[in-house]
PDB file of N, CA, C and O in Angstrom:
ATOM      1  N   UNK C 743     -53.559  50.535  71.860  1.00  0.00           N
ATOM      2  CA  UNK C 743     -53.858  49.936  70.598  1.00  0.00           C
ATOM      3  C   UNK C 743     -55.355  49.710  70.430  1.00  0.00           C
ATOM      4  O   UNK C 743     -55.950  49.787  69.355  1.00  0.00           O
ATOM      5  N   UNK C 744     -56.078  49.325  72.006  1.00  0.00           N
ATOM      6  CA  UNK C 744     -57.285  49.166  71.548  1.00  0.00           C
ATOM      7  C   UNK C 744     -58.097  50.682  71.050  1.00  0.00           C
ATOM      8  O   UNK C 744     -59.119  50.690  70.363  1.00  0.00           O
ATOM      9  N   UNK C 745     -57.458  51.806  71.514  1.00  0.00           N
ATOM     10  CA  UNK C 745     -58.368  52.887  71.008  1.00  0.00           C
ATOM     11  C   UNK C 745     -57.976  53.086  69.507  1.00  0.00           C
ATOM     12  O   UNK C 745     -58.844  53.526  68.753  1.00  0.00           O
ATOM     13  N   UNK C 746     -56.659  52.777  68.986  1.00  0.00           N
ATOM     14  CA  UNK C 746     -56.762  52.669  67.482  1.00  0.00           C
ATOM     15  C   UNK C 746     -57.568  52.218  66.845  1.00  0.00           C
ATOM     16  O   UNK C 746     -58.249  52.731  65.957  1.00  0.00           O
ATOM     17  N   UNK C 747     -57.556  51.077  67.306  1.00  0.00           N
ATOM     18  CA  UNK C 747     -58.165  49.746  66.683  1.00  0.00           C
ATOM     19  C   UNK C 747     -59.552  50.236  66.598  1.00  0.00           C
ATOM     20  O   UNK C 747     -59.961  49.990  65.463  1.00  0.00           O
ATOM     21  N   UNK C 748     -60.847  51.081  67.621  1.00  0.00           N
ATOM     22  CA  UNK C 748     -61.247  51.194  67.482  1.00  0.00           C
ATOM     23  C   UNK C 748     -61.996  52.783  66.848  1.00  0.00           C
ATOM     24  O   UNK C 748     -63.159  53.102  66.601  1.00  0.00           O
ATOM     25  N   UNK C 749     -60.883  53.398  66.767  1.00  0.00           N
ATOM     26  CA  UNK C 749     -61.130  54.526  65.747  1.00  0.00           C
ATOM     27  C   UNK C 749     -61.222  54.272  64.108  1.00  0.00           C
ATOM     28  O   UNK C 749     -61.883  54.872  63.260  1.00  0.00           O
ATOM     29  N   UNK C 750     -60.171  52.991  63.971  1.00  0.00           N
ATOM     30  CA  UNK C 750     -60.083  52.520  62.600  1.00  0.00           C
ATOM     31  C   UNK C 750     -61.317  51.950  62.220  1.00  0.00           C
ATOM     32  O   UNK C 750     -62.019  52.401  61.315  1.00  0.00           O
ATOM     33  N   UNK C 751     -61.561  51.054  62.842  1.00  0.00           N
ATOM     34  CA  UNK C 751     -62.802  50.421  62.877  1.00  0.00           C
ATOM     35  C   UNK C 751     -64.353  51.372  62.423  1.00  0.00           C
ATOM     36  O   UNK C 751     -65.071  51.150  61.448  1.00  0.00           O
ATOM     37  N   UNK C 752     -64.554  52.554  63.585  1.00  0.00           N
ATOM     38  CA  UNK C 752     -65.337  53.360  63.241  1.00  0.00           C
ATOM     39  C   UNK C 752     -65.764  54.235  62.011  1.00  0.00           C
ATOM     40  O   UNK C 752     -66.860  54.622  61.606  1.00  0.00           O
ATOM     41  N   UNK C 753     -64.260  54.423  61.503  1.00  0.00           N
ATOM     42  CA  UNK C 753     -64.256  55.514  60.520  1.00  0.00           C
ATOM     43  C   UNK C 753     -63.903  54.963  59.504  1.00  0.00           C
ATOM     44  O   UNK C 753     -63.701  55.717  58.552  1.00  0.00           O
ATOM     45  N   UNK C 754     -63.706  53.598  59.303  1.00  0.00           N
ATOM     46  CA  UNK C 754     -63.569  52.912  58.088  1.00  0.00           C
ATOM     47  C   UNK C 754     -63.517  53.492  57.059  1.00  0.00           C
ATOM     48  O   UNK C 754     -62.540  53.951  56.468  1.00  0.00           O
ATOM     49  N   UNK C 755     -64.911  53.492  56.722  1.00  0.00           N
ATOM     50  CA  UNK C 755     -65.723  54.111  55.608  1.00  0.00           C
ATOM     51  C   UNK C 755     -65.064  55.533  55.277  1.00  0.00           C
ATOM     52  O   UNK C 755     -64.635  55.849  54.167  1.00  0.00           O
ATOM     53  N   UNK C 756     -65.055  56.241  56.284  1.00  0.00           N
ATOM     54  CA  UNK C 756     -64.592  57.859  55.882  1.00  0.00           C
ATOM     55  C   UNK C 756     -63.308  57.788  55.661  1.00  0.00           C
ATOM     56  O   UNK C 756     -62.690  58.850  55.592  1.00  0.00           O
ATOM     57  N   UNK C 757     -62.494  56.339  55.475  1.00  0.00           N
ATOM     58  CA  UNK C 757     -61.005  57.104  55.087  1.00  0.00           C
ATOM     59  C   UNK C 757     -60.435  56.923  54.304  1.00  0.00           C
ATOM     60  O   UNK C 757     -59.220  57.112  54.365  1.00  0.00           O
ATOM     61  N   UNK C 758     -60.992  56.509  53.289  1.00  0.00           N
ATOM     62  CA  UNK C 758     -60.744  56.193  52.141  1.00  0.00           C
ATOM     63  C   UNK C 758     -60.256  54.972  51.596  1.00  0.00           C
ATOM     64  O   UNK C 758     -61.188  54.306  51.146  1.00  0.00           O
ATOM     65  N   UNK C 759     -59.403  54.553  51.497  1.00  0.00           N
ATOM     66  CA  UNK C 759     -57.940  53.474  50.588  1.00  0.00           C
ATOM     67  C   UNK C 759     -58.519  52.449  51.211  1.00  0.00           C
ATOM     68  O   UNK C 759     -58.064  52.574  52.348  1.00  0.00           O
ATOM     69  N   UNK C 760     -59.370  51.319  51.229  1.00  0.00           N
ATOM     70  CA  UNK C 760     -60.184  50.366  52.268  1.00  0.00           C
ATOM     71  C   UNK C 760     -58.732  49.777  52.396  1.00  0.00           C
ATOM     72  O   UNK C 760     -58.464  49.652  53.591  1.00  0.00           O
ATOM     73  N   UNK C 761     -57.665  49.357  51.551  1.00  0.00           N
ATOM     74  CA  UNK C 761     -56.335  48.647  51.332  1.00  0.00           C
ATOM     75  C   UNK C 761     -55.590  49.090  52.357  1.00  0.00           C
ATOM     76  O   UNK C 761     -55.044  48.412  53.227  1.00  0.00           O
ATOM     77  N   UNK C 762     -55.589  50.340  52.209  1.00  0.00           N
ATOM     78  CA  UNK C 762     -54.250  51.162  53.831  1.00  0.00           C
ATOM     79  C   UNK C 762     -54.931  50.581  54.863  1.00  0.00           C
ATOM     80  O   UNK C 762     -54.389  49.722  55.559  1.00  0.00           O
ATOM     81  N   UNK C 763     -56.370  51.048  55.097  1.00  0.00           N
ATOM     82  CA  UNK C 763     -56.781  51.564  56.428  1.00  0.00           C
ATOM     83  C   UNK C 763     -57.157  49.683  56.812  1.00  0.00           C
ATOM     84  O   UNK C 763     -57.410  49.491  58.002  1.00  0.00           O
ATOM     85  N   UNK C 764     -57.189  48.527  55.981  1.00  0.00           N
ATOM     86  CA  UNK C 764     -57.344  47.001  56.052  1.00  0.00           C
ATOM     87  C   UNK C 764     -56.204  46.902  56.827  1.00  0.00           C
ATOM     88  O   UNK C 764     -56.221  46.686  58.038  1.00  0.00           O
ATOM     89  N   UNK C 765     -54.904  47.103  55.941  1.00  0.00           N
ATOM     90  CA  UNK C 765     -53.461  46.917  56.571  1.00  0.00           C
ATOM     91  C   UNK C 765     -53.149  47.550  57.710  1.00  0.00           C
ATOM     92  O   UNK C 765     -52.813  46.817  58.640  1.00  0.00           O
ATOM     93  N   UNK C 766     -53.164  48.613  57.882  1.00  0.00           N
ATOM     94  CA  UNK C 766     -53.252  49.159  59.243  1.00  0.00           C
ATOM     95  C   UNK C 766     -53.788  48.795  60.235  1.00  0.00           C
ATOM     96  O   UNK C 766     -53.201  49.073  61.280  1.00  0.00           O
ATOM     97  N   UNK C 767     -55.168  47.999  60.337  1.00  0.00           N
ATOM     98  CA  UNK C 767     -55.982  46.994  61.445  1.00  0.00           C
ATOM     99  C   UNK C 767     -54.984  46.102  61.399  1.00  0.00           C
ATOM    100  O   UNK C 767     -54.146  46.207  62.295  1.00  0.00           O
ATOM    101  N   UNK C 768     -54.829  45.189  60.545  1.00  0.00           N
ATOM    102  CA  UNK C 768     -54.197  43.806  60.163  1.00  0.00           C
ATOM    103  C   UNK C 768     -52.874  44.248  60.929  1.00  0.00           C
ATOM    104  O   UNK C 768     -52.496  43.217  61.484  1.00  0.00           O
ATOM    105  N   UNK C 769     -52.138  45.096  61.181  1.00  0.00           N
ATOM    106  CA  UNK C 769     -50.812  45.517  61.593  1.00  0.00           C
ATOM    107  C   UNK C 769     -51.284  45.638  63.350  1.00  0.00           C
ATOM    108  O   UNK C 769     -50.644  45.089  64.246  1.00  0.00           O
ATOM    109  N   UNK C 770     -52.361  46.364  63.537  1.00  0.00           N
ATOM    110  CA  UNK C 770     -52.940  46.395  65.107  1.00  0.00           C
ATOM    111  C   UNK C 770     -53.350  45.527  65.843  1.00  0.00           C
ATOM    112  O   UNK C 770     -53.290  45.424  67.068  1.00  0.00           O
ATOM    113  N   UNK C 771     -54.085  44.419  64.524  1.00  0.00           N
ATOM    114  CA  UNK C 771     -54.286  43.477  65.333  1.00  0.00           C
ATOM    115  C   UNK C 771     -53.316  42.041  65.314  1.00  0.00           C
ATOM    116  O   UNK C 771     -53.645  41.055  65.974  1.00  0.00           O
ATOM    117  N   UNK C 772     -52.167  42.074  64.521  1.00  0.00           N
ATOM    118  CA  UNK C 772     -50.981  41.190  65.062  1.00  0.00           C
ATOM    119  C   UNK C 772     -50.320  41.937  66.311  1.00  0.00           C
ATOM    120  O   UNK C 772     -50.313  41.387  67.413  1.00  0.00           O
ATOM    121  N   UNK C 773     -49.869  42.965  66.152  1.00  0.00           N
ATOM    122  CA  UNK C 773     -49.319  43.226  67.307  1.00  0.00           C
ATOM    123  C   UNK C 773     -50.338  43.220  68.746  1.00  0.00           C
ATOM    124  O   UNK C 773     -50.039  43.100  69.934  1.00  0.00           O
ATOM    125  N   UNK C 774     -51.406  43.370  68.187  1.00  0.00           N
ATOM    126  CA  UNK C 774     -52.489  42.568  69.241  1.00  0.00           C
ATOM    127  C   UNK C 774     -52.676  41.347  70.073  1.00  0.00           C
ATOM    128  O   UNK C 774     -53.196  41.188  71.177  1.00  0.00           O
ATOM    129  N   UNK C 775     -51.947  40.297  68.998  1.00  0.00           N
ATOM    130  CA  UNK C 775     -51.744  38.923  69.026  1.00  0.00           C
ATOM    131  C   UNK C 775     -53.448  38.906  68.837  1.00  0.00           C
ATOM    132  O   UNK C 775     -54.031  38.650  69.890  1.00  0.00           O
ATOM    133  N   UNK C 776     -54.180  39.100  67.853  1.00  0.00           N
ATOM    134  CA  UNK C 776     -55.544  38.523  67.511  1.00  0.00           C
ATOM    135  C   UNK C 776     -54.886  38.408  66.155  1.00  0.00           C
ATOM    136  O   UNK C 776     -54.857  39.189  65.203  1.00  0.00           O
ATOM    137  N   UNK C 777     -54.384  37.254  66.334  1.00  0.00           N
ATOM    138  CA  UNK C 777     -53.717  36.781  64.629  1.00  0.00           C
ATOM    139  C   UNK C 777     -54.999  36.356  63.324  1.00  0.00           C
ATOM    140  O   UNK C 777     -54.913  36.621  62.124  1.00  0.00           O
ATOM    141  N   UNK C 778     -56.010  35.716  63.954  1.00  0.00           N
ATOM    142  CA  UNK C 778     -57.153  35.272  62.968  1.00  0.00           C
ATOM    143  C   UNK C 778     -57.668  36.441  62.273  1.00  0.00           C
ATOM    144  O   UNK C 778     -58.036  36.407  61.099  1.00  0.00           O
ATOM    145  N   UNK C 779     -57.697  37.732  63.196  1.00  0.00           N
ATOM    146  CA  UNK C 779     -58.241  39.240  63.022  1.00  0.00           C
ATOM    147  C   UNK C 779     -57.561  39.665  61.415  1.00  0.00           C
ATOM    148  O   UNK C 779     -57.996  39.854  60.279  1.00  0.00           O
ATOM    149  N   UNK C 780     -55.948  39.678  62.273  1.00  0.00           N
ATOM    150  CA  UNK C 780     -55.158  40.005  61.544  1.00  0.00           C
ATOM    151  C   UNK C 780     -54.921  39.143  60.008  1.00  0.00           C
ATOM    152  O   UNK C 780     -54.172  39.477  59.091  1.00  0.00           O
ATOM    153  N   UNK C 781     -55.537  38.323  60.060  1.00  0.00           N
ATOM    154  CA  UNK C 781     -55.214  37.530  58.682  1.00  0.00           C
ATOM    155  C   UNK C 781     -56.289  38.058  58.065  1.00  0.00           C
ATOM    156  O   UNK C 781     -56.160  38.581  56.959  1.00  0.00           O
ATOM    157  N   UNK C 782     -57.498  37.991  58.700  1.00  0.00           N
ATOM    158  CA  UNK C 782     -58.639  38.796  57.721  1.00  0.00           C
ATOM    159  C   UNK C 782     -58.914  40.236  57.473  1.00  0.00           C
ATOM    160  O   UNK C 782     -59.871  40.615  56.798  1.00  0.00           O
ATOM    161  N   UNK C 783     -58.150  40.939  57.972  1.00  0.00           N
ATOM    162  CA  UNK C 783     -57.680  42.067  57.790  1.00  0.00           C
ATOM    163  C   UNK C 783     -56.614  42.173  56.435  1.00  0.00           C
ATOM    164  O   UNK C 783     -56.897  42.957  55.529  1.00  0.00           O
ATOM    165  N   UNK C 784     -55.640  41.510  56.380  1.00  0.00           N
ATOM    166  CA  UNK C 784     -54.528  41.584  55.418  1.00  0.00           C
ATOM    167  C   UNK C 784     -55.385  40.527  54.149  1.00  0.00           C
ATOM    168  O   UNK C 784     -54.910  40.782  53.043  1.00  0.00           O
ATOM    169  N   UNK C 785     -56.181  39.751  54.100  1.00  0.00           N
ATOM    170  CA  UNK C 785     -57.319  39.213  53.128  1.00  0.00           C
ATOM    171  C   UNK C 785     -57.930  40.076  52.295  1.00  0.00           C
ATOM    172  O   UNK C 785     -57.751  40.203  51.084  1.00  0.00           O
ATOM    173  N   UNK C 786     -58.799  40.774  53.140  1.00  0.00           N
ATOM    174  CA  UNK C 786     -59.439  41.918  52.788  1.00  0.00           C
ATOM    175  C   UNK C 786     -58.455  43.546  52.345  1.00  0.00           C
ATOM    176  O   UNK C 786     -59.018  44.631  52.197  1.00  0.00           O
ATOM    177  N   UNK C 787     -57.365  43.391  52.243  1.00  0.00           N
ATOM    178  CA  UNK C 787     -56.632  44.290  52.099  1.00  0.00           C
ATOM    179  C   UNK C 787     -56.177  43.876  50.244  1.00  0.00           C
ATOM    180  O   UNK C 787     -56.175  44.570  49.227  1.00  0.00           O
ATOM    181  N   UNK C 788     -55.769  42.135  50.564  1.00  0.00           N
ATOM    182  CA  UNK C 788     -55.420  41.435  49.243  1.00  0.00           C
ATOM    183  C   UNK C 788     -56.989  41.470  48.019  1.00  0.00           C
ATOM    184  O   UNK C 788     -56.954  41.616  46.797  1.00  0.00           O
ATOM    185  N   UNK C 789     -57.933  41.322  48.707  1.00  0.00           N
ATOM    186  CA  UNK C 789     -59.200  41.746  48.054  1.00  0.00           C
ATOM    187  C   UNK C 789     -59.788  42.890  47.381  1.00  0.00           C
ATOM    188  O   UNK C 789     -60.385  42.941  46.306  1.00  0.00           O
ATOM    189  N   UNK C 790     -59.476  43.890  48.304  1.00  0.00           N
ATOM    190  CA  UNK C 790     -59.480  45.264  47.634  1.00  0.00           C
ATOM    191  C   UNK C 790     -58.464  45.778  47.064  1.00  0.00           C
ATOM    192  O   UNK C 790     -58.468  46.994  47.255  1.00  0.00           O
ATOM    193  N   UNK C 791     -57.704  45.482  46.533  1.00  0.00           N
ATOM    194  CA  UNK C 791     -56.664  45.708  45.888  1.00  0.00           C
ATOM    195  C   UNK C 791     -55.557  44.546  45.751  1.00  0.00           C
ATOM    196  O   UNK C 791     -54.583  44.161  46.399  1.00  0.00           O
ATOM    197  N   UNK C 792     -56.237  44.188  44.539  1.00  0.00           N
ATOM    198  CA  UNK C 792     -55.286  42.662  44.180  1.00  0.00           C
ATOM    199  C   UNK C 792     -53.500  43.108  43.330  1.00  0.00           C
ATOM    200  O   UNK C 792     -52.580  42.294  43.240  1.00  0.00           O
ATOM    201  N   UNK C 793     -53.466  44.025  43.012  1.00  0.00           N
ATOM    202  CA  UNK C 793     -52.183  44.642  42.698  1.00  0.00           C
ATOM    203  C   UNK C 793     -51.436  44.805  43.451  1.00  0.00           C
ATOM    204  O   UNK C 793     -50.343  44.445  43.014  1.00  0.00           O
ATOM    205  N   UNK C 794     -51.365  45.265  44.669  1.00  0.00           N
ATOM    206  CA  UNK C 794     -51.092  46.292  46.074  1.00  0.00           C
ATOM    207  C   UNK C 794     -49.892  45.076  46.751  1.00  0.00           C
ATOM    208  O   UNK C 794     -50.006  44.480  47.822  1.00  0.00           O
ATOM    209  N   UNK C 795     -48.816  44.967  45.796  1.00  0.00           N
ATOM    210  CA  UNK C 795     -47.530  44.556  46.594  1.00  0.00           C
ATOM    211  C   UNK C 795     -47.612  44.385  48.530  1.00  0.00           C
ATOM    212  O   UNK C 795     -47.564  43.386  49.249  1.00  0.00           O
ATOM    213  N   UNK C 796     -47.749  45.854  48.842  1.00  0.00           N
ATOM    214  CA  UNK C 796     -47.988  46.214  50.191  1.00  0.00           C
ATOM    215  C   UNK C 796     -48.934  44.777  50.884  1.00  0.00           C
ATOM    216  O   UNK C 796     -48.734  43.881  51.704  1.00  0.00           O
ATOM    217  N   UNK C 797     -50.092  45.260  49.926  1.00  0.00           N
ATOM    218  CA  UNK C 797     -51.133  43.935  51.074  1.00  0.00           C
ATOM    219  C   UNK C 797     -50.772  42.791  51.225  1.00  0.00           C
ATOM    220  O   UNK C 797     -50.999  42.171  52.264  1.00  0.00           O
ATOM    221  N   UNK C 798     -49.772  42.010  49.616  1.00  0.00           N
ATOM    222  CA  UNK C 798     -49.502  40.283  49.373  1.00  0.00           C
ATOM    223  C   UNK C 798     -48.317  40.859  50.541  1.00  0.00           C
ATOM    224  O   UNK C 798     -48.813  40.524  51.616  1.00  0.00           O
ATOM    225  N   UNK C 799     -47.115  41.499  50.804  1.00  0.00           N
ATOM    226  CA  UNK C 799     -46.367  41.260  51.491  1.00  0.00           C
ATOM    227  C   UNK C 799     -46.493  40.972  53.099  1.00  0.00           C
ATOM    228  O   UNK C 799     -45.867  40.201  53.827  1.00  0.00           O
ATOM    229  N   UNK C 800     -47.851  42.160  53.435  1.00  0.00           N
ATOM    230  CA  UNK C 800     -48.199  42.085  55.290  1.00  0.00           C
ATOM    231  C   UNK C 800     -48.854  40.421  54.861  1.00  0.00           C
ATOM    232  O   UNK C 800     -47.946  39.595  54.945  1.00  0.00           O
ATOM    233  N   UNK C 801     -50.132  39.827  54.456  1.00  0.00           N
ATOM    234  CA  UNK C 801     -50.283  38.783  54.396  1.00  0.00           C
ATOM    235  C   UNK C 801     -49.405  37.487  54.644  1.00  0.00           C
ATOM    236  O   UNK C 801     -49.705  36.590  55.432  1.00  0.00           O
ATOM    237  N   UNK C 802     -47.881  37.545  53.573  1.00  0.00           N
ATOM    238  CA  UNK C 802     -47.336  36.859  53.309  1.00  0.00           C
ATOM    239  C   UNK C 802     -46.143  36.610  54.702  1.00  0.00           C
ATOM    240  O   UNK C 802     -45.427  35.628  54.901  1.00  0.00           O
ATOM    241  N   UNK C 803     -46.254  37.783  55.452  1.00  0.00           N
ATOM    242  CA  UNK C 803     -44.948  38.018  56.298  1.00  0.00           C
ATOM    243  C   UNK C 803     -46.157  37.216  57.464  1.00  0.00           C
ATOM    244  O   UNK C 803     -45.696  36.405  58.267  1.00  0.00           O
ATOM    245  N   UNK C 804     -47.389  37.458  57.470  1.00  0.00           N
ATOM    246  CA  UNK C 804     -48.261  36.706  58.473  1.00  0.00           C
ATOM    247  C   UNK C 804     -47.992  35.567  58.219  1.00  0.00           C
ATOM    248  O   UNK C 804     -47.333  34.969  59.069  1.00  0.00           O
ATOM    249  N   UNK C 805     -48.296  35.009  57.266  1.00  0.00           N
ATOM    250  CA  UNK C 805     -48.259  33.570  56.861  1.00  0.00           C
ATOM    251  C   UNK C 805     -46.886  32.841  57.362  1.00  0.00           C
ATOM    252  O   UNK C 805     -46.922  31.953  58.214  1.00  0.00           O
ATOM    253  N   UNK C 806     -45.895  33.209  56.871  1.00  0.00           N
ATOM    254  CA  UNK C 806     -44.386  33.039  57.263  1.00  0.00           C
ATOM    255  C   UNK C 806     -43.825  32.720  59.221  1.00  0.00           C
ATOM    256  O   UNK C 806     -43.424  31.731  59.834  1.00  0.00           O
ATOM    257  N   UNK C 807     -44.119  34.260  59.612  1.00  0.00           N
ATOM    258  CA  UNK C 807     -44.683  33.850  61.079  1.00  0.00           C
ATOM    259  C   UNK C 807     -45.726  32.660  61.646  1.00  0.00           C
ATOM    260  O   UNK C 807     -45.582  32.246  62.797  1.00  0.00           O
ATOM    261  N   UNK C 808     -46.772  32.140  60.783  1.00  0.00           N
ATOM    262  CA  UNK C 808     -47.428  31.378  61.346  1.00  0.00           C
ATOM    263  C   UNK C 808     -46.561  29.854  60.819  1.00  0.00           C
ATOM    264  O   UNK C 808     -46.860  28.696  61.114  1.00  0.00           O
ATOM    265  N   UNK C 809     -45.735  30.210  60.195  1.00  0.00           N
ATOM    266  CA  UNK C 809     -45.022  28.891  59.624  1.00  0.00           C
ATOM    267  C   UNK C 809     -45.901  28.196  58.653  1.00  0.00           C
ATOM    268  O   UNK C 809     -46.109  26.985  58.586  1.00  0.00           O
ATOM    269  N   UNK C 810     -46.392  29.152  57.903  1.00  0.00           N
ATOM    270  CA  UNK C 810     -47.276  28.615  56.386  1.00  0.00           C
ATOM    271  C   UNK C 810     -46.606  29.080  55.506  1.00  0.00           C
ATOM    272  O   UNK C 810     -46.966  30.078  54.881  1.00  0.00           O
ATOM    273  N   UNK C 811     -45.375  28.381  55.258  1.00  0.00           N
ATOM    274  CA  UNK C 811     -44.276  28.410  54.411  1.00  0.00           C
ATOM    275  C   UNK C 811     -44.957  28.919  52.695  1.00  0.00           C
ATOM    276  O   UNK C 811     -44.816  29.949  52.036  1.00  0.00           O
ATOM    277  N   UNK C 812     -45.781  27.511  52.426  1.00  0.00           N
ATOM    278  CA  UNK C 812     -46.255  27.486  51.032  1.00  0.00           C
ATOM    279  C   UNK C 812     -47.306  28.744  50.695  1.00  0.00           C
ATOM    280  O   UNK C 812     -47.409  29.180  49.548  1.00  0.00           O
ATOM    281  N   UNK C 813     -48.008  29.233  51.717  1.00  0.00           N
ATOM    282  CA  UNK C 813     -48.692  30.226  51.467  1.00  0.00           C
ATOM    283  C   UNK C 813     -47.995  31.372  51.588  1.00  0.00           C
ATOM    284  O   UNK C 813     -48.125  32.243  50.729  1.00  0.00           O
ATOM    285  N   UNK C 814     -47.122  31.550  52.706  1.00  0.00           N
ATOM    286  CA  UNK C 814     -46.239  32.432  52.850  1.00  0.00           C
ATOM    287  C   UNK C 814     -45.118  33.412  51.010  1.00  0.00           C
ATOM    288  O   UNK C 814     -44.751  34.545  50.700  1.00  0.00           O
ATOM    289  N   UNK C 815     -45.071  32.131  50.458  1.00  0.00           N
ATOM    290  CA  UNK C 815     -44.035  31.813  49.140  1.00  0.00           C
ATOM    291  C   UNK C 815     -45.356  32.383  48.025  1.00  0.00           C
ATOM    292  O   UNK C 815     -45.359  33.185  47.091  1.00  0.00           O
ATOM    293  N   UNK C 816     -45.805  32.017  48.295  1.00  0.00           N
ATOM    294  CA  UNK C 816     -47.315  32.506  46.456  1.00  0.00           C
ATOM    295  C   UNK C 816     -47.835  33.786  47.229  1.00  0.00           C
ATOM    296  O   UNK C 816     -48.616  34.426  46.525  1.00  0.00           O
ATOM    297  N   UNK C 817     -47.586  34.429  48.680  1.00  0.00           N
ATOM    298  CA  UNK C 817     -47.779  35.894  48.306  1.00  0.00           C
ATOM    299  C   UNK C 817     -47.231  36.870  48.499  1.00  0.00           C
ATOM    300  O   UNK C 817     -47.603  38.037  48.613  1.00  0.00           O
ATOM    301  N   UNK C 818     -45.404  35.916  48.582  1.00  0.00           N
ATOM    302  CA  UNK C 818     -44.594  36.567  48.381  1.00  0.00           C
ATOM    303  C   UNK C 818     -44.380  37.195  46.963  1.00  0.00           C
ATOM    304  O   UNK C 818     -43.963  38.341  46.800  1.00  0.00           O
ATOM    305  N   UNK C 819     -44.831  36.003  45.569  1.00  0.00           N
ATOM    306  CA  UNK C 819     -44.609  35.507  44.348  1.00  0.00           C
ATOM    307  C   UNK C 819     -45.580  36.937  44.041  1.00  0.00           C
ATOM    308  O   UNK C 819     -45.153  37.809  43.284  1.00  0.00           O
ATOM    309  N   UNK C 820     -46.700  37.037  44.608  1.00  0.00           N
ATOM    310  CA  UNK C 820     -47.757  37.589  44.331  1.00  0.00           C
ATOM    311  C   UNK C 820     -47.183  39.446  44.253  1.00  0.00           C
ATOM    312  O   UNK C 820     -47.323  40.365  43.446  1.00  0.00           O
ATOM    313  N   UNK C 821     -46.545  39.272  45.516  1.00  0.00           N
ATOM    314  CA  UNK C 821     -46.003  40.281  45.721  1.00  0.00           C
ATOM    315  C   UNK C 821     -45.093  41.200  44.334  1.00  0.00           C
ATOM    316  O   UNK C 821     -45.202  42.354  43.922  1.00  0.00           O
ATOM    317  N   UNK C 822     -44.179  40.006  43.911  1.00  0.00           N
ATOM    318  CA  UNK C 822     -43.240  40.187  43.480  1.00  0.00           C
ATOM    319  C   UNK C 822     -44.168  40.805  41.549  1.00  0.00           C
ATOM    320  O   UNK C 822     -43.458  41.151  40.605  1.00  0.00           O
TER     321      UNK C 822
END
């Protein structure tokens, strides 16, 4: 995971969708257990694309796991 993590990282820029390639870290680095990573990863995913169902849901499923119910619920809402 860490060589993902750091190919993603590198090539950021060259891969276009900042939203996929955000969520995709944010996905590497929960299963990382670098959860803080991972929240600002799925942030920045909700940032660059404030429409993007996809990003409010990885966010919201973080939130939920961390037992941040109320935040968990507005980006689920967000989602929806």
């Amino acid at each position: 995971m860490k060589d993902a993590i750091a190919r993603l990282e590198k090539d950021r820029s060259a891969l276009g969708d900042p939203d996929r390639v955000a969520r995709a870290l944010g996905v590497l680095y929960a299963r990382s257990q670098d959860v803080p990573r991972a929240e600002a990863e799925f942030k920045q995913a909700v940032s660059s694309k404030p429409d993007s169902p996809e990003a409010h849901l990885a966010l919201a499923r973080l939130h939920l796991g961390k037992g941040e119910l109320e935040l968990a619920e507005k980006e689920f809402k967000a989602a929806a």
